[in-house]
Amino acid sequence: GLDLVNVTVTVRDDDGNLVSDLPVEDFVVTEDGREQTLHLFAPAIDPTDREELTLNLGMLFDTSESMRDNLRLSQASAVRFLDSIPRARDLILIFFDRDIQISRYNSENQQGIFERILETEGQSFTALYDSIAAYLSRVIDTPGRKVAVIFSDGNDTISSVRPTDVIHLVRSTNVTIYPVAFGGERRGSTEAIRARAFLGEIAKSSGGKVFRPGAYRELAKMYNEILDELGGQYVLGYVSDNPKRDGKYRRLKVEIGRPGLRVRHRPGYNAPQELPAE
């Protein structure tokens, strides 16, 4: 079949309010500078059960020692967030320190998740890159809107996957990533700067946004902002006029034909790649 390229678009006005009532005529999508024909246009909260719009939510929690206190303090707001997610078809929860625990939930059985996890002892190792790669490789071929909330200070001490590989995977998967970045201990250190840059890069590459709570009290507000975005986005889909399956990066631009609006979306994607026959 033809590959539908999906682009999730968030539109805000100059005051930062979400604008969610624009018609399809206002949108122009270009790939590498060439205008594309839209095959799919829908507000994210569409009453019809279209496969392209169902939400696949991933929540990745760093349970290493440096993050456990934050996690304990913020589990209440994380549970509230899970409760208010509009009917996610599939919820994948990943808790990671040295090991990666992956659990899948449907909307019914989300109670008691955190209590069970926080009974385990925290490790001092963090496999952040491996856990993001594990999540992305699970959802890369599933239809629908994929959203990942990553709760971490951005440090990684033990992964076998490199950060550049993670970014390549992000660009090959239609996923929007919202890192919730708690400050590590050594804010000015090289590790802290590298960690911040990595979280910023995966957010930008995916059309998401980094949140930096100064205190766990701010989490509820951030989760509400993510929920608002999920409800106020548009999903656009087109079949690229470039049929090559060369794995190359293609630049995306979504423009809106009226003034005073700011648009956020992933800046590009890696084309599918034809694997050489064995």
CSV table of C-alpha atoms in Angstrom, one decimal:
chain,number,residue,atom,x,y,z
A,1,GLY,CA,0.0,0.0,0.0
A,2,LEU,CA,0.9,3.6,-0.2
A,3,ASP,CA,2.7,5.1,2.8
A,4,LEU,CA,0.6,7.8,4.4
A,5,VAL,CA,2.8,10.5,6.0
A,6,ASN,CA,1.1,11.7,9.1
A,7,VAL,CA,1.8,15.1,10.6
A,8,THR,CA,0.3,16.2,14.0
A,9,VAL,CA,0.0,20.0,14.1
A,10,THR,CA,-0.5,22.2,17.2
A,11,VAL,CA,-1.7,25.8,16.4
A,12,ARG,CA,-1.6,28.6,18.9
A,13,ASP,CA,-2.4,32.3,18.6
A,14,ASP,CA,0.0,35.1,19.7
A,15,ASP,CA,-1.3,34.8,23.3
A,16,GLY,CA,-0.5,31.1,23.4
A,17,ASN,CA,-4.1,29.9,23.2
A,18,LEU,CA,-4.8,26.7,21.3
A,19,VAL,CA,-6.7,27.3,18.0
A,20,SER,CA,-8.6,24.1,17.2
A,21,ASP,CA,-11.4,25.2,14.7
A,22,LEU,CA,-9.4,25.8,11.5
A,23,PRO,CA,-10.8,24.3,8.2
A,24,VAL,CA,-8.6,22.2,5.9
A,25,GLU,CA,-8.4,25.1,3.4
A,26,ASP,CA,-6.2,27.0,5.8
A,27,PHE,CA,-3.4,24.4,5.7
A,28,VAL,CA,-0.6,24.0,3.2
A,29,VAL,CA,1.8,21.2,3.7
A,30,THR,CA,5.1,21.1,1.8
A,31,GLU,CA,7.8,18.3,1.7
A,32,ASP,CA,11.2,19.5,0.7
A,33,GLY,CA,9.6,22.6,-0.6
A,34,ARG,CA,6.9,20.8,-2.8
A,35,GLU,CA,3.3,21.2,-1.9
A,36,GLN,CA,1.5,17.9,-1.1
A,37,THR,CA,-2.1,16.9,-1.5
A,38,LEU,CA,-3.9,16.1,1.8
A,39,HIS,CA,-5.6,12.7,2.0
A,40,LEU,CA,-6.4,13.1,5.7
A,41,PHE,CA,-7.4,16.1,7.7
A,42,ALA,CA,-9.1,15.8,11.1
A,43,PRO,CA,-9.2,17.5,14.5
A,44,ALA,CA,-7.5,15.1,16.9
A,45,ILE,CA,-10.6,14.7,18.9
A,46,ASP,CA,-12.8,13.4,16.1
A,47,PRO,CA,-16.0,11.7,17.2
A,48,THR,CA,-15.5,9.0,14.6
A,49,ASP,CA,-13.3,6.1,15.5
A,50,ARG,CA,-10.8,6.5,12.8
A,51,GLU,CA,-7.8,4.4,13.1
A,52,GLU,CA,-5.4,7.2,12.3
A,53,LEU,CA,-6.6,9.2,15.2
A,54,THR,CA,-6.7,6.6,18.0
A,55,LEU,CA,-4.2,7.5,20.7
A,56,ASN,CA,-1.3,5.2,21.6
A,57,LEU,CA,0.3,6.6,24.7
A,58,GLY,CA,3.7,5.7,26.1
A,59,MET,CA,4.8,6.8,29.5
A,60,LEU,CA,8.4,6.2,30.4
A,61,PHE,CA,9.5,6.7,33.9
A,62,ASP,CA,13.1,6.9,35.1
A,63,THR,CA,13.2,4.9,38.4
A,64,SER,CA,16.9,5.3,39.0
A,65,GLU,CA,18.0,6.6,42.4
A,66,SER,CA,18.3,10.2,41.3
A,67,MET,CA,14.7,10.3,40.1
A,68,ARG,CA,12.9,8.1,42.7
A,69,ASP,CA,12.0,10.9,45.1
A,70,ASN,CA,10.6,13.0,42.3
A,71,LEU,CA,8.6,10.0,41.1
A,72,ARG,CA,7.2,9.3,44.5
A,73,LEU,CA,6.1,12.9,44.9
A,74,SER,CA,4.6,13.1,41.5
A,75,GLN,CA,2.9,9.7,41.2
A,76,ALA,CA,-0.5,11.2,42.2
A,77,SER,CA,-0.5,13.7,39.3
A,78,ALA,CA,0.7,11.0,36.9
A,79,VAL,CA,-2.2,8.8,37.9
A,80,ARG,CA,-4.6,11.7,37.5
A,81,PHE,CA,-3.1,12.3,34.1
A,82,LEU,CA,-3.7,8.7,33.1
A,83,ASP,CA,-7.2,8.9,34.3
A,84,SER,CA,-8.0,11.9,32.2
A,85,ILE,CA,-6.4,10.8,28.9
A,86,PRO,CA,-9.1,10.6,26.3
A,87,ARG,CA,-9.6,6.8,25.7
A,88,ALA,CA,-6.1,5.8,24.8
A,89,ARG,CA,-6.4,2.5,22.9
A,90,ASP,CA,-3.1,1.3,24.1
A,91,LEU,CA,-1.0,2.5,27.0
A,92,ILE,CA,2.6,1.3,27.2
A,93,LEU,CA,4.3,2.0,30.5
A,94,ILE,CA,8.0,1.6,30.8
A,95,PHE,CA,9.9,1.9,34.0
A,96,PHE,CA,13.6,2.0,33.6
A,97,ASP,CA,16.8,2.1,35.7
A,98,ARG,CA,19.4,-0.5,34.9
A,99,ASP,CA,16.6,-2.8,33.7
A,100,ILE,CA,13.6,-2.0,31.5
A,101,GLN,CA,10.2,-3.2,32.5
A,102,ILE,CA,7.5,-2.8,29.9
A,103,SER,CA,3.8,-3.3,30.6
A,104,ARG,CA,0.9,-2.8,28.3
A,105,TYR,CA,-2.5,-1.7,29.6
A,106,ASN,CA,-5.8,-1.2,28.0
A,107,SER,CA,-8.0,1.6,29.5
A,108,GLU,CA,-9.5,-0.7,32.1
A,109,ASN,CA,-6.5,-1.9,34.2
A,110,GLN,CA,-4.5,1.2,35.0
A,111,GLN,CA,-4.9,1.2,38.8
A,112,GLY,CA,-2.1,0.3,41.2
A,113,ILE,CA,0.6,0.7,38.6
A,114,PHE,CA,2.9,3.0,40.6
A,115,GLU,CA,2.5,1.4,44.0
A,116,ARG,CA,3.9,-1.8,42.6
A,117,ILE,CA,6.8,-0.2,40.8
A,118,LEU,CA,7.9,1.9,43.7
A,119,GLU,CA,8.2,-1.1,45.9
A,120,THR,CA,11.3,-2.1,44.0
A,121,GLU,CA,14.7,-0.8,45.0
A,122,GLY,CA,16.1,2.0,42.8
A,123,GLN,CA,19.3,1.3,40.9
A,124,SER,CA,21.9,3.9,40.2
A,125,PHE,CA,22.1,3.1,36.5
A,126,THR,CA,19.9,4.6,33.9
A,127,ALA,CA,19.1,3.0,30.5
A,128,LEU,CA,17.3,6.0,29.1
A,129,TYR,CA,18.2,5.6,25.4
A,130,ASP,CA,17.5,1.9,25.4
A,131,SER,CA,14.1,2.4,26.9
A,132,ILE,CA,13.1,5.0,24.3
A,133,ALA,CA,14.4,2.8,21.5
A,134,ALA,CA,12.4,-0.1,23.0
A,135,TYR,CA,9.2,2.0,23.1
A,136,LEU,CA,9.7,3.3,19.5
A,137,SER,CA,10.4,-0.1,18.0
A,138,ARG,CA,7.2,-1.4,19.6
A,139,VAL,CA,5.0,1.4,18.1
A,140,ILE,CA,6.8,2.2,14.8
A,141,ASP,CA,4.3,0.2,12.7
A,142,THR,CA,1.1,0.8,14.6
A,143,PRO,CA,-1.4,3.2,13.1
A,144,GLY,CA,-2.8,6.1,15.1
A,145,ARG,CA,-1.3,9.1,17.0
A,146,LYS,CA,1.6,8.1,19.1
A,147,VAL,CA,2.5,10.2,22.1
A,148,ALA,CA,5.2,9.6,24.6
A,149,VAL,CA,5.7,11.3,27.9
A,150,ILE,CA,9.2,10.8,29.3
A,151,PHE,CA,9.8,11.4,32.9
A,152,SER,CA,13.6,11.8,33.3
A,153,ASP,CA,16.5,14.1,34.1
A,154,GLY,CA,17.9,13.1,30.7
A,155,ASN,CA,21.0,11.3,32.0
A,156,ASP,CA,22.0,7.9,30.6
A,157,THR,CA,24.7,5.8,32.1
A,158,ILE,CA,24.4,2.3,30.6
A,159,SER,CA,22.5,2.1,27.3
A,160,SER,CA,23.9,0.2,24.3
A,161,VAL,CA,21.9,2.4,21.9
A,162,ARG,CA,23.6,5.7,21.0
A,163,PRO,CA,21.7,9.0,21.3
A,164,THR,CA,22.1,9.6,17.5
A,165,ASP,CA,20.3,6.2,16.9
A,166,VAL,CA,17.4,7.3,19.2
A,167,ILE,CA,17.0,10.5,17.2
A,168,HIS,CA,17.1,8.6,13.9
A,169,LEU,CA,14.3,6.3,15.3
A,170,VAL,CA,12.3,9.4,16.4
A,171,ARG,CA,12.5,10.8,12.9
A,172,SER,CA,11.3,7.5,11.5
A,173,THR,CA,8.3,7.1,13.8
A,174,ASN,CA,5.3,9.5,13.8
A,175,VAL,CA,5.5,10.1,17.6
A,176,THR,CA,5.1,13.3,19.6
A,177,ILE,CA,7.4,13.4,22.6
A,178,TYR,CA,6.9,15.4,25.8
A,179,PRO,CA,9.9,15.1,28.1
A,180,VAL,CA,9.2,16.1,31.7
A,181,ALA,CA,12.7,17.0,32.8
A,182,PHE,CA,13.5,17.2,36.4
A,183,GLY,CA,16.8,18.9,37.1
A,184,GLY,CA,19.6,16.5,38.0
A,185,GLU,CA,21.9,17.2,40.9
A,186,ARG,CA,24.8,18.8,39.0
A,187,ARG,CA,23.0,21.4,36.9
A,188,GLY,CA,26.1,23.0,35.3
A,189,SER,CA,28.0,19.8,34.6
A,190,THR,CA,28.8,18.5,31.2
A,191,GLU,CA,26.4,15.5,31.8
A,192,ALA,CA,23.6,17.8,32.8
A,193,ILE,CA,24.1,20.0,29.7
A,194,ARG,CA,24.3,17.0,27.4
A,195,ALA,CA,21.1,15.5,29.1
A,196,ARG,CA,19.2,18.8,28.5
A,197,ALA,CA,20.3,19.0,24.9
A,198,PHE,CA,19.2,15.4,24.2
A,199,LEU,CA,15.7,15.9,25.7
A,200,GLY,CA,15.4,19.2,23.7
A,201,GLU,CA,16.4,17.4,20.5
A,202,ILE,CA,13.9,14.5,20.8
A,203,ALA,CA,11.1,17.0,21.6
A,204,LYS,CA,11.9,19.2,18.7
A,205,SER,CA,12.4,16.3,16.2
A,206,SER,CA,9.0,15.0,17.1
A,207,GLY,CA,7.0,18.2,17.3
A,208,GLY,CA,6.6,17.9,21.1
A,209,LYS,CA,7.8,20.2,23.9
A,210,VAL,CA,10.0,19.9,27.0
A,211,PHE,CA,8.5,20.7,30.3
A,212,ARG,CA,10.8,21.6,33.2
A,213,PRO,CA,8.9,21.6,36.5
A,214,GLY,CA,10.7,23.5,39.2
A,215,ALA,CA,8.6,21.7,41.8
A,216,TYR,CA,6.4,18.6,41.7
A,217,ARG,CA,3.4,20.9,42.4
A,218,GLU,CA,3.8,22.2,38.9
A,219,LEU,CA,3.2,18.8,37.4
A,220,ALA,CA,-0.6,19.0,37.3
A,221,LYS,CA,-0.5,22.2,35.3
A,222,MET,CA,1.9,20.6,32.8
A,223,TYR,CA,-0.1,17.4,32.4
A,224,ASN,CA,-3.2,19.7,31.8
A,225,GLU,CA,-1.3,21.5,29.1
A,226,ILE,CA,-0.4,18.1,27.4
A,227,LEU,CA,-4.0,17.0,27.6
A,228,ASP,CA,-5.2,20.3,26.1
A,229,GLU,CA,-2.7,19.9,23.2
A,230,LEU,CA,-3.8,16.3,22.6
A,231,GLY,CA,-7.4,17.5,22.3
A,232,GLY,CA,-6.6,20.6,20.3
A,233,GLN,CA,-4.3,19.2,17.6
A,234,TYR,CA,-4.9,18.4,13.9
A,235,VAL,CA,-3.8,15.3,12.2
A,236,LEU,CA,-2.8,15.7,8.6
A,237,GLY,CA,-1.9,12.9,6.2
A,238,TYR,CA,-0.6,12.8,2.7
A,239,VAL,CA,1.0,10.4,0.3
A,240,SER,CA,4.4,11.8,-0.5
A,241,ASP,CA,5.0,12.7,-4.2
A,242,ASN,CA,8.5,11.3,-3.7
A,243,PRO,CA,8.2,7.5,-4.1
A,244,LYS,CA,11.8,6.7,-3.3
A,245,ARG,CA,12.3,4.4,-0.3
A,246,ASP,CA,15.8,5.6,0.4
A,247,GLY,CA,15.6,6.3,4.2
A,248,LYS,CA,16.6,9.9,3.6
A,249,TYR,CA,15.5,12.8,5.7
A,250,ARG,CA,12.7,15.0,4.3
A,251,ARG,CA,11.8,18.4,5.5
A,252,LEU,CA,8.2,19.2,6.4
A,253,LYS,CA,6.5,22.5,6.6
A,254,VAL,CA,2.9,23.3,7.5
A,255,GLU,CA,1.8,26.8,6.8
A,256,ILE,CA,-1.5,28.4,7.7
A,257,GLY,CA,-3.1,31.0,5.5
A,258,ARG,CA,-4.0,33.5,8.2
A,259,PRO,CA,-1.8,35.9,10.3
A,260,GLY,CA,-1.0,35.8,14.0
A,261,LEU,CA,-0.8,32.0,14.4
A,262,ARG,CA,2.1,29.8,15.5
A,263,VAL,CA,2.4,26.3,14.2
A,264,ARG,CA,4.3,23.4,15.8
A,265,HIS,CA,4.9,20.0,14.2
A,266,ARG,CA,7.8,17.7,13.5
A,267,PRO,CA,10.3,19.4,11.2
A,268,GLY,CA,10.8,16.4,9.0
A,269,TYR,CA,11.0,12.6,8.9
A,270,ASN,CA,13.1,9.8,7.6
A,271,ALA,CA,11.6,8.1,4.5
A,272,PRO,CA,11.0,4.4,4.7
A,273,GLN,CA,13.9,2.3,3.6
A,274,GLU,CA,13.8,-0.7,1.3
A,275,LEU,CA,15.9,-3.3,2.9
A,276,PRO,CA,18.2,-5.1,0.4
A,277,ALA,CA,17.0,-8.6,-0.3
A,278,GLU,CA,19.0,-11.3,1.4
